[in-house]
Coordinates of C-alpha atoms in Angstrom, one line a residue:
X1 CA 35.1 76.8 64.7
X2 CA 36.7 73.9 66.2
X3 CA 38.9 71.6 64.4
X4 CA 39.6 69.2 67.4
X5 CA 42.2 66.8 66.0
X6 CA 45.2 64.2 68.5
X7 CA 48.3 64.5 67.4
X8 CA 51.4 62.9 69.2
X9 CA 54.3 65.8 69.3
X10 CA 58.1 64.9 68.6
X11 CA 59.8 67.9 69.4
X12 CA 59.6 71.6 69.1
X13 CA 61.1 73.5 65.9
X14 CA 64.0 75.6 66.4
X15 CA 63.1 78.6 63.9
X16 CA 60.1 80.7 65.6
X17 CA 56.4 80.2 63.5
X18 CA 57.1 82.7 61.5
X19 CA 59.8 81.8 59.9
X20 CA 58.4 78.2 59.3
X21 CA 57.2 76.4 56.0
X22 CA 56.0 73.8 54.6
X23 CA 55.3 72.4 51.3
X24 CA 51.5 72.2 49.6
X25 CA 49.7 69.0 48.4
X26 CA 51.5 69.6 44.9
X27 CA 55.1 69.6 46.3
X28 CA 55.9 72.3 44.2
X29 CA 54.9 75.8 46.4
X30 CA 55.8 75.9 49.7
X31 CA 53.5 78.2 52.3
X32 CA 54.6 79.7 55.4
X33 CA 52.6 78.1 58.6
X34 CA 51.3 81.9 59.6
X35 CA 50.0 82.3 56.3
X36 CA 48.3 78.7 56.1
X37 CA 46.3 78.7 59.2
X38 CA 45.5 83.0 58.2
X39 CA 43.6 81.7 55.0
X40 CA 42.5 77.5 55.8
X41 CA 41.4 78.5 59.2
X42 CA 40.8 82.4 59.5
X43 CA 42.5 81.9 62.5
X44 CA 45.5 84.9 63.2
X45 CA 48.1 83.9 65.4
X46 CA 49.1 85.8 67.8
X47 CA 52.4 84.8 69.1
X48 CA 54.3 83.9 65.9
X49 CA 57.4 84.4 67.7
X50 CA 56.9 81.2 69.6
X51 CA 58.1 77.9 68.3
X52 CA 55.9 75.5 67.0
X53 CA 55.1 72.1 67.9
X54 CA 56.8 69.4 65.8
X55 CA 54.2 66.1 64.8
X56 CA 54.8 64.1 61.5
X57 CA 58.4 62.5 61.1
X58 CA 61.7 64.2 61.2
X59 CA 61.7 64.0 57.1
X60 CA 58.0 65.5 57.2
X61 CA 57.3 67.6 59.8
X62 CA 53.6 69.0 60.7
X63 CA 53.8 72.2 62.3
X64 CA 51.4 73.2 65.1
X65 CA 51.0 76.7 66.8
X66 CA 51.0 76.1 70.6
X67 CA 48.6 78.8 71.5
X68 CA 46.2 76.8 69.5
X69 CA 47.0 73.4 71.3
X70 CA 46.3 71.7 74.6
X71 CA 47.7 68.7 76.2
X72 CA 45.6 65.5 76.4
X73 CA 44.4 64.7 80.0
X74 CA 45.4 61.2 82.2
X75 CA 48.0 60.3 79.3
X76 CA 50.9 58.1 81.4
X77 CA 54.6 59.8 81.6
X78 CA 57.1 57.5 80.6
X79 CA 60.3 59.1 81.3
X80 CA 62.0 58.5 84.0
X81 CA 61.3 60.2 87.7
X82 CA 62.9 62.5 89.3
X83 CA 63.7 61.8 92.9
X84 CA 60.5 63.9 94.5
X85 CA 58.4 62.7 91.9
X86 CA 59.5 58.6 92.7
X87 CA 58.9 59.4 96.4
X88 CA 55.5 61.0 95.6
X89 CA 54.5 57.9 93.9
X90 CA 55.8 55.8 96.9
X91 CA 53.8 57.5 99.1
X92 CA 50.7 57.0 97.1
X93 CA 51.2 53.2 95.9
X94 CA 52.3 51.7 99.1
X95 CA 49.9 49.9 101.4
X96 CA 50.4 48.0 104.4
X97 CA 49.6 44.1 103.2
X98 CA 46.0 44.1 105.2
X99 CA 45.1 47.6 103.4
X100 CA 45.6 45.9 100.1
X101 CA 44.5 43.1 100.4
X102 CA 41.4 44.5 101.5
X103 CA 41.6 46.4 98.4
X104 CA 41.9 43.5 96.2
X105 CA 39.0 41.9 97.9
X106 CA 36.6 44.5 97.6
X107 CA 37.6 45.1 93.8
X108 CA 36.8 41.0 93.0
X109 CA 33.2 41.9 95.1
X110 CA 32.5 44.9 92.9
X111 CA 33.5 43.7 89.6
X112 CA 31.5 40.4 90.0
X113 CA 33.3 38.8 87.6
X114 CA 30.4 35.8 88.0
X115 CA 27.8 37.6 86.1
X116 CA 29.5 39.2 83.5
X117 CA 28.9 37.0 80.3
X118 CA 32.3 37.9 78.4
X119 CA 34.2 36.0 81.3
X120 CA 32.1 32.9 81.7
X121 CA 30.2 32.5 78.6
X122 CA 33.0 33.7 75.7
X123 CA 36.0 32.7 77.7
X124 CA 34.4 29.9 79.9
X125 CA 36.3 31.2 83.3
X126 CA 34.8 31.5 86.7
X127 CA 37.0 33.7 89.4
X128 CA 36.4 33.3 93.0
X129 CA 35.5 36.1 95.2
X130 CA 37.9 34.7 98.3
X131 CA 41.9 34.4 98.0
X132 CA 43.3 31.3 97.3
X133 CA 45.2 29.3 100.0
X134 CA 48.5 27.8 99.5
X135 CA 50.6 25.9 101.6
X136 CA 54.0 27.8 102.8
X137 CA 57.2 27.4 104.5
X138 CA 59.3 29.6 106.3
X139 CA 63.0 28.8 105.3
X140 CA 65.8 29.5 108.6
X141 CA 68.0 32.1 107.5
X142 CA 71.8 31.3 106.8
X143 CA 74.3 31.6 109.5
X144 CA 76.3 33.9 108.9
X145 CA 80.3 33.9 109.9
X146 CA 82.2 36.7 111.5
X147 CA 85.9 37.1 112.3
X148 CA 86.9 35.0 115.2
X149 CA 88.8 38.3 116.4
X150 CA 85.2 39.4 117.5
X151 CA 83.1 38.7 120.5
X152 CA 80.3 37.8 118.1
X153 CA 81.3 34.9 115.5
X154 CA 78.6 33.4 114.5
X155 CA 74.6 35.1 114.0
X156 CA 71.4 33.9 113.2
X157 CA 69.5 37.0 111.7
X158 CA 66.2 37.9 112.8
X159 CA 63.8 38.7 110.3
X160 CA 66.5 39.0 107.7
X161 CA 67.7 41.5 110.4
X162 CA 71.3 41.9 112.1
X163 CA 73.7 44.3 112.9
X164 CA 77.4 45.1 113.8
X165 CA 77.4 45.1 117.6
X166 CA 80.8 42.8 118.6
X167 CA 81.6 41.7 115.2
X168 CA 84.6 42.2 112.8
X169 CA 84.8 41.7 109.5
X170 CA 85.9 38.4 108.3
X171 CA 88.3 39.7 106.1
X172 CA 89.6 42.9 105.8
X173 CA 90.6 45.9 103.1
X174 CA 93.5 47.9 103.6
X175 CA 93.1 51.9 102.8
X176 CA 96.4 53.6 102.7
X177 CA 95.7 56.6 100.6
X178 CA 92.1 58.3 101.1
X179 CA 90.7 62.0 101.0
X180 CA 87.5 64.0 101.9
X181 CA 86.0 66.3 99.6
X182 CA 82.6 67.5 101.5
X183 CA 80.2 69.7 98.8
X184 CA 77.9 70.7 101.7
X185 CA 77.2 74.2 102.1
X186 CA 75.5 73.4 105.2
X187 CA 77.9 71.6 106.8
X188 CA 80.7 73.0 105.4
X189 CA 83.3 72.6 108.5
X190 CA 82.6 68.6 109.1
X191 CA 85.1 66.8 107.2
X192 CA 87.3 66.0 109.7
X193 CA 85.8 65.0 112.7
X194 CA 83.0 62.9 110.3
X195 CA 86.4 61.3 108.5
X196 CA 87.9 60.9 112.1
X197 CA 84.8 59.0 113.9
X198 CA 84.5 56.8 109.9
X199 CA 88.0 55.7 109.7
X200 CA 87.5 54.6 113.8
X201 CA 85.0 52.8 113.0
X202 CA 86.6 51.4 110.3
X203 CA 89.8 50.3 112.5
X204 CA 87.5 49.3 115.1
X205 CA 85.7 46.4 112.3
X206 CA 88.8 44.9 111.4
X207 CA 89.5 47.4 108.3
X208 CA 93.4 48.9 108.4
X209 CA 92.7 52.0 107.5
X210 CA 95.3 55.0 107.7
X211 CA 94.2 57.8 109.9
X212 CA 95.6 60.8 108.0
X213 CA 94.8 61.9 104.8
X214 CA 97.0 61.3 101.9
X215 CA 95.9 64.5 100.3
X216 CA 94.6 67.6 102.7
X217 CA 90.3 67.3 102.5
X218 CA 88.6 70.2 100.9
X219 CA 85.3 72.0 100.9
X220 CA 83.5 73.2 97.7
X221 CA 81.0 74.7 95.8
X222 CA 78.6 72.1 94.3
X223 CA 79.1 73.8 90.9
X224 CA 82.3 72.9 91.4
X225 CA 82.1 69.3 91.0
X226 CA 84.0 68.3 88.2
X227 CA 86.7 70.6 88.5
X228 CA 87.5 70.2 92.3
X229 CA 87.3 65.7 91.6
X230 CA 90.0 66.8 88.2
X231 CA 92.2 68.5 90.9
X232 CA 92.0 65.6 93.7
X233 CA 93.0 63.6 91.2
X234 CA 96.0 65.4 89.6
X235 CA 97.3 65.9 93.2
X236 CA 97.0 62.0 94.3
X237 CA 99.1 61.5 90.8
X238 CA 101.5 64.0 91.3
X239 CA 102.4 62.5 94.9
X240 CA 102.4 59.2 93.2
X241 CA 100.0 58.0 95.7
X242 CA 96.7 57.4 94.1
X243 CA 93.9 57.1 96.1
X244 CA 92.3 54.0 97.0
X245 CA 89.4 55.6 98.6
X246 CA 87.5 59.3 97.9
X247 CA 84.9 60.1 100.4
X248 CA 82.3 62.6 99.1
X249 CA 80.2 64.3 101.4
X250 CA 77.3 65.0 98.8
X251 CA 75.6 68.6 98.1
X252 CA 72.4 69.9 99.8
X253 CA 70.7 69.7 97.1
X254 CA 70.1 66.0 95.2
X255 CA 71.0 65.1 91.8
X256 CA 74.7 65.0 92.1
X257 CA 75.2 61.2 93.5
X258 CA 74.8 60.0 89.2
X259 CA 77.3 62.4 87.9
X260 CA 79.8 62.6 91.1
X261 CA 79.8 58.6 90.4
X262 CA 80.3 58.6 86.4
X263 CA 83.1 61.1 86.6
X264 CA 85.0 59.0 90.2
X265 CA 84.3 55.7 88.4
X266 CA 84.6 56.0 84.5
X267 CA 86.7 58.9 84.3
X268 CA 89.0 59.4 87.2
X269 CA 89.3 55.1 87.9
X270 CA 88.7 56.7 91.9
X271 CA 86.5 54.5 94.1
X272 CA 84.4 56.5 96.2
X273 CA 82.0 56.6 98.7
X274 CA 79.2 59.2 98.9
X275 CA 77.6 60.4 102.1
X276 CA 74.5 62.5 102.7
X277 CA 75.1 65.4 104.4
X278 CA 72.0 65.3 106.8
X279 CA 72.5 61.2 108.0
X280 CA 76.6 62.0 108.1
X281 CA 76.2 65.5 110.1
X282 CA 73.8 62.8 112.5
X283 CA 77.2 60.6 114.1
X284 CA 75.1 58.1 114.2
X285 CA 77.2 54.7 115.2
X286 CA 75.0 52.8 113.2
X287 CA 75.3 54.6 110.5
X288 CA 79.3 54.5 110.8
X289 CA 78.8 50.9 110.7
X290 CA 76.9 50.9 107.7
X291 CA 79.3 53.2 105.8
X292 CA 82.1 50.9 106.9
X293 CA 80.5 47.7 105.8
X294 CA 80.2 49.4 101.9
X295 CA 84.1 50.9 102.3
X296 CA 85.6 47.4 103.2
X297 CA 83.5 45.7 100.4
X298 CA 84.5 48.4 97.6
X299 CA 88.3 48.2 99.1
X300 CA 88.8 44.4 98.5
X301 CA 87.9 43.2 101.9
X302 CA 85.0 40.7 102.8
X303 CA 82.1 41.6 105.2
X304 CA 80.7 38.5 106.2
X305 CA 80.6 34.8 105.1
X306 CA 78.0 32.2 104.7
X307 CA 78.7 29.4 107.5
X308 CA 77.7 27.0 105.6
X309 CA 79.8 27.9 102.8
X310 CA 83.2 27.5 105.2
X311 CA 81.5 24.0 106.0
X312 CA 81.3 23.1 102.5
X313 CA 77.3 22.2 103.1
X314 CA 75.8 24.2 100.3
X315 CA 74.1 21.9 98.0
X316 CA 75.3 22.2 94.3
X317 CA 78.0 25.4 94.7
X318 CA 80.2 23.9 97.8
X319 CA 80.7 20.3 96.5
X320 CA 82.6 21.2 93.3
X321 CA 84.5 24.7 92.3
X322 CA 81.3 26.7 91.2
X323 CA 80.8 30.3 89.5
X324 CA 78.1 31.7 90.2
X325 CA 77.3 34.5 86.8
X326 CA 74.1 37.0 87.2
X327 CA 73.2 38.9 83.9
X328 CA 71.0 41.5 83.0
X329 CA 70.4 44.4 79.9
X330 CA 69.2 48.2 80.5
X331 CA 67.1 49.7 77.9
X332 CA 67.1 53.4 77.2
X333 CA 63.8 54.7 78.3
X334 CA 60.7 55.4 76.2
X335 CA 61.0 58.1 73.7
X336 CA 65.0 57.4 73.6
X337 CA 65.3 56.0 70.0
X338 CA 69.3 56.1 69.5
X339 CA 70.9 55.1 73.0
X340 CA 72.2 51.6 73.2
X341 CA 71.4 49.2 75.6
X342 CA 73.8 48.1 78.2
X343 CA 74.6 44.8 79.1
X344 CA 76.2 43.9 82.9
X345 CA 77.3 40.6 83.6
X346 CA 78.8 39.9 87.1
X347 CA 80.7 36.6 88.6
X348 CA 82.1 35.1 91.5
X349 CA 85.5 35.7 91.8
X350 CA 86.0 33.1 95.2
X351 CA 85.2 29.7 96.0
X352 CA 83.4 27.9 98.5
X353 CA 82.5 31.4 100.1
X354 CA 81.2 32.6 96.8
X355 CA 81.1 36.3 98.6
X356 CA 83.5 38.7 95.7
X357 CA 82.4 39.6 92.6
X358 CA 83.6 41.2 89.2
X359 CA 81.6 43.0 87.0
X360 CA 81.7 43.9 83.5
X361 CA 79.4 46.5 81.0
X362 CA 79.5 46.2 77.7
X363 CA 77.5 48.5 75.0
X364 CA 74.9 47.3 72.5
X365 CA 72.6 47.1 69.9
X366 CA 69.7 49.6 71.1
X367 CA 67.1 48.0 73.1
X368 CA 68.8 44.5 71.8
X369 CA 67.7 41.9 74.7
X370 CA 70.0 39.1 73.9
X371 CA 73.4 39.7 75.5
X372 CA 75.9 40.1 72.3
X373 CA 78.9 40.0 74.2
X374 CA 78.9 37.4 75.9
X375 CA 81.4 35.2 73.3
X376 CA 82.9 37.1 70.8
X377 CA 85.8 36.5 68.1
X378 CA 87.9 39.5 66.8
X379 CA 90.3 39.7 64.0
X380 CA 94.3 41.1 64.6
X381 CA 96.1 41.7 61.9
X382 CA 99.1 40.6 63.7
X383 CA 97.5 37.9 65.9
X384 CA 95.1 37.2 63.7
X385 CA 91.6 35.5 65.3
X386 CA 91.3 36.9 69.0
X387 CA 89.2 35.5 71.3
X388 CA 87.0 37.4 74.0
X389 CA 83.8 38.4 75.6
X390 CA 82.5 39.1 79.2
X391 CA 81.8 35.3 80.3
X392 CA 85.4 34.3 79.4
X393 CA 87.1 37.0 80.3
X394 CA 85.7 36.2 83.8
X395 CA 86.1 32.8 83.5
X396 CA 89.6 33.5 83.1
X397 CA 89.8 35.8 86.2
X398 CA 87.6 33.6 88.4
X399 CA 90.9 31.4 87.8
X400 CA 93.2 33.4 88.3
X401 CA 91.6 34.2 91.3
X402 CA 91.1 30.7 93.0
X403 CA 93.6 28.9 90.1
X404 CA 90.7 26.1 89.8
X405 CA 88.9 25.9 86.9
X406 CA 84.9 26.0 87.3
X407 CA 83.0 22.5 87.1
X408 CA 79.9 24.1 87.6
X409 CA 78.4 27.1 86.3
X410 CA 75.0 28.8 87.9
X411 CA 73.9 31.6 84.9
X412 CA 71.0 33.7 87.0
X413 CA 69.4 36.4 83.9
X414 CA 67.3 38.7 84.6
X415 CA 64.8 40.9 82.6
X416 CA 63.3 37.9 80.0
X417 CA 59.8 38.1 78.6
X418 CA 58.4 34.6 78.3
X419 CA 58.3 35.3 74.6
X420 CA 61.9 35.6 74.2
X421 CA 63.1 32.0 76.4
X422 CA 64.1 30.0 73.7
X423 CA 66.0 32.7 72.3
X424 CA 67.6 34.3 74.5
X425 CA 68.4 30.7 76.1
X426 CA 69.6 29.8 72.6
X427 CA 72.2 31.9 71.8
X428 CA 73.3 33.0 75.2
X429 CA 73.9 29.4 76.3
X430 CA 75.8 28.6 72.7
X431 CA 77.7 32.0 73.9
X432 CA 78.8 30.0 76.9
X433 CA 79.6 26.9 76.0
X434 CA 82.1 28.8 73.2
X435 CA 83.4 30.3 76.0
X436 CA 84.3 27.6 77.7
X437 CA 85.7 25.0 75.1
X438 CA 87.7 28.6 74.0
X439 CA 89.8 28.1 76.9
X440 CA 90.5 24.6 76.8
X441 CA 89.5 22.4 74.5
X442 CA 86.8 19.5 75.6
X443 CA 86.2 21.7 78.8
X444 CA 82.4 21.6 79.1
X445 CA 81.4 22.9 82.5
X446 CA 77.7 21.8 83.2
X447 CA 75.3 24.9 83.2
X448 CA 71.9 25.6 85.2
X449 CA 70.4 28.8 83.3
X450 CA 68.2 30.3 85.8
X451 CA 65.5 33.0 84.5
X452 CA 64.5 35.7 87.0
X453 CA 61.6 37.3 86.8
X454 CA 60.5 39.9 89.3
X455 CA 57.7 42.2 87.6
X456 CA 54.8 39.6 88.3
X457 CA 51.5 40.7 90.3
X458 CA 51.3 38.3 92.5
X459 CA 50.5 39.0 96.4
X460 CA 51.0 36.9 98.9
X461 CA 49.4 38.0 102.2
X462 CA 49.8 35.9 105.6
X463 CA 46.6 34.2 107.7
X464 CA 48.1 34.1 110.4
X465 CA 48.4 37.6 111.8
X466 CA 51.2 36.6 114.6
X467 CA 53.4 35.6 111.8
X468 CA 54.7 38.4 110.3
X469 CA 57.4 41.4 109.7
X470 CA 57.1 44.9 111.3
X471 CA 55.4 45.9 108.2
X472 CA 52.7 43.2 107.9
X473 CA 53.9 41.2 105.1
X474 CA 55.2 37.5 105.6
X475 CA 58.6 36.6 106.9
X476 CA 62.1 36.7 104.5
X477 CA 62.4 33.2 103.5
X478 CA 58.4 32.4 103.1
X479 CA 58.3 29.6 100.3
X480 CA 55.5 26.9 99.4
X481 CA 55.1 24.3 101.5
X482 CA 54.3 24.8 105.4
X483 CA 51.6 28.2 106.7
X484 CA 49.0 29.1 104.5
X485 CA 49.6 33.0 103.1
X486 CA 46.4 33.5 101.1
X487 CA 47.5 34.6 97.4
X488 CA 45.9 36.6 94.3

């Protein structure tokens, strides 16, 4: 007989089925799950060693054989992706623009929106079977400034394209003590002439960076990982030379890059930079460049500068000293009910250029979307009220830092539903202007609170064919105002 039921699973039981029970209707007799479904069902199980499946609650649990279960078809996953999987799904989802808007055409035609009496009757709408047109601009890119040590000073970037060729940085990090730890089994003997041709390259863009090792480079095992990084570590210490710079040549395998980071960054306090094997055993020039560029930012040093910045000619951020603040929380993913959210606020940390930032992470209230950190007070018992949070504390080093205090303030937050504007505006801005008048009393900084919002469905596809990227899609810099991209 079939007793078809849905049920959504929490977990799996840690006793096998046998061992399970579970308490009648009266409360009073509990009955083992073998025996229940034996006598309610006439059904015997065969694999009572097995767990079961857990439904219910965590206070009452409903126990469910899984030989006499099957999953639901087409339900969605909602944990995260691994790596094959997200590149799997790439491949699938993405269309060149003229493929999907094709697509989108042909799904208005089929749907025929026009006849369907829910749409124009009940809701009184009426869609159009063609795109829209709207009027478009393309912005020109910002000039970018180079050191004047370089053949190359000044750029114009091509399609929001440009690379390294005769340019230096404009200002450059110093790396005195570094190391190589390579966890490539496949190529296990490249350390040094990969380190050799990076730091070159480094030298050769302006960086100063040393050319021996502080600490000898080492191959390893990937399993390895966390004592080899322990041992790096202890030996920089010991030589009372800790290193500014770790270069990781990563495993064969992916899936390392997350923890390799968490225990150099958070653990260790060792900045490093992560190469995969296959691009790094390439010696591909441009790909030295590229590596450079990230080294030189991550070692204090600036790659490039907006021109107009230098010029002071940047509307509202060059006229008066101006922080620029971006925000943003991080949920746990679906199915996570204890994790907190994390909250990262960044800031400028120089002015005109606007090019160096700080960072800051703070923990909080799981899946919380209002930023609680931003302001807070604390009580000493030997200073009594202390004062903190993440926008003063960089409102404080963005001072340090230039020694002007900010008369502008440009608060970009991302991940806001619609629903939540006028809350999240009013406490977070009330978290900044505490902030402020914290560190000076009467200082009141004028604020523009900028939402960003990405996850929208628009599509904006060019008419004019000649007008476009390699890919198709319109130029960086398209806004409203000058071509017409047609839009859905």
């Amino acid at each position: 007989m079939d007793y078809a039921k849905t049920c959504k699973i929490i977990g799996v039981s840690r006793d096998p089925i046998s061992q399970l029970t579970f308490p009648l209707d009266d409360k009073r007799t509990n009955v083992s799950v073998v025996k229940y479904f034996r006598e309610k069902y006439n059904v015997v199980l065969k694999y009572p060693s097995l767990p079961a499946l857990q439904s219910g609650s965590e206070a009452r649990p409903v126990y469910l054989p899984m030989e006499l279960c099957s999953i639901v078809e087409g339900q969605r996953y909602t944990k995260k992706l691994n790596e094959q999987q997200v590149r799997s799904l790439l491949r699938a989802t993405c269309q060149r623009p003229n493929i999907r808007e094709g697509n989108i055409t042909k799904m208005v035609q089929v749907n025929n929106f026009e006849v369907e009496e829910l749409v124009t009757k009940e809701f009184g709408m009426h869609v159009r079977k063609e795109l829209a047109l709207i009027n478009a601009q393309v912005l020109n890119p910002p000039v970018l400034k180079y050191h004047d040590s370089g053949r190359d000073k000044i750029v114009n970037p091509s399609c929001g394209q440009w690379n390294m060729i005769n340019k230096k940085m404009v200002n450059w990090g110093k790396v005195d003590f570094w190391s190589c730890v390579n966890f490539s089994s496949e190529y296990w003997n490249m350390s040094e002439e990969f380190c050799a041709e990076l730091v070159n390259m480094c030298n050769n863009k302006g960086m100063v960076f040393c050319q021996t090792p502080s600490i000898a480079m080492r191959s390893a095992c990937a399993d390895r990982i966390d004592q080899i990084l322990m041992d790096v570590y202890k030996e920089s210490a010991g030589l009372n030379k800790p290193l500014q710079l770790l270069i990781i040549i990563l495993p064969d395998q992916t899936g390392s890059y997350g923890k390799i980071k968490r225990i150099c960054e958070t653990e260790l306090g060792i900045v490093s930079q992560c190469c995969k094997p296959v691009q790094a055993a390439k010696f591909s020039n441009q790909y030295f460049e590229n590596v450079a560029l990230k080294i030189n930012a991550k070692v204090g040093g600036r790659n490039t500068v907006l021109n107009d910045a230098i010029l002071r000619r940047i509307p509202l951020v060059t006229d008066v000293p101006t922080i620029i603040f971006g925000a943003d929380v991080t949920h746990p993913p679906p199915g996570e009910d204890s994790s907190s959210s994390i909250a990262a606020v960044v800031a400028s940390m120089d002015w005109p250029e606007v090019t160096k930032y700080r960072g800051i992470v703070s923990a909080q209230t799981h899946r919380m979307e209002i930023i609680q950190d931003l302001y807070k007070q604390t009580k000493d018992p030997q200073k009594g009220l202390v004062e903190g949070g993440m926008v003063r504390e960089l409102l404080v080093a963005f001072f340090k830092s230039t020694r002007q205090k900010p008369s502008r303030i440009i608060f970009y937050r991302g991940g806001v539903s619609e629903g939540q504007f006028s809350q999240v505006l009013l406490y977070e801005m009330d978290a900044i202007w505490k902030a402020c008048s914290s560190l000076q009393e009467g200082y009141m900084p004028r604020v523009t609170f900028v939402v960003v919002q990405k996850r929208h469905h628009t599509r904006l596809f060019p008419t004019d064919r000649n007008k476009t990227d390699g890919s198709g899609n319109i130029l960086p810099g398209d806004k409203q105002g000058h071509t017409l991209p047609r839009f859905v």
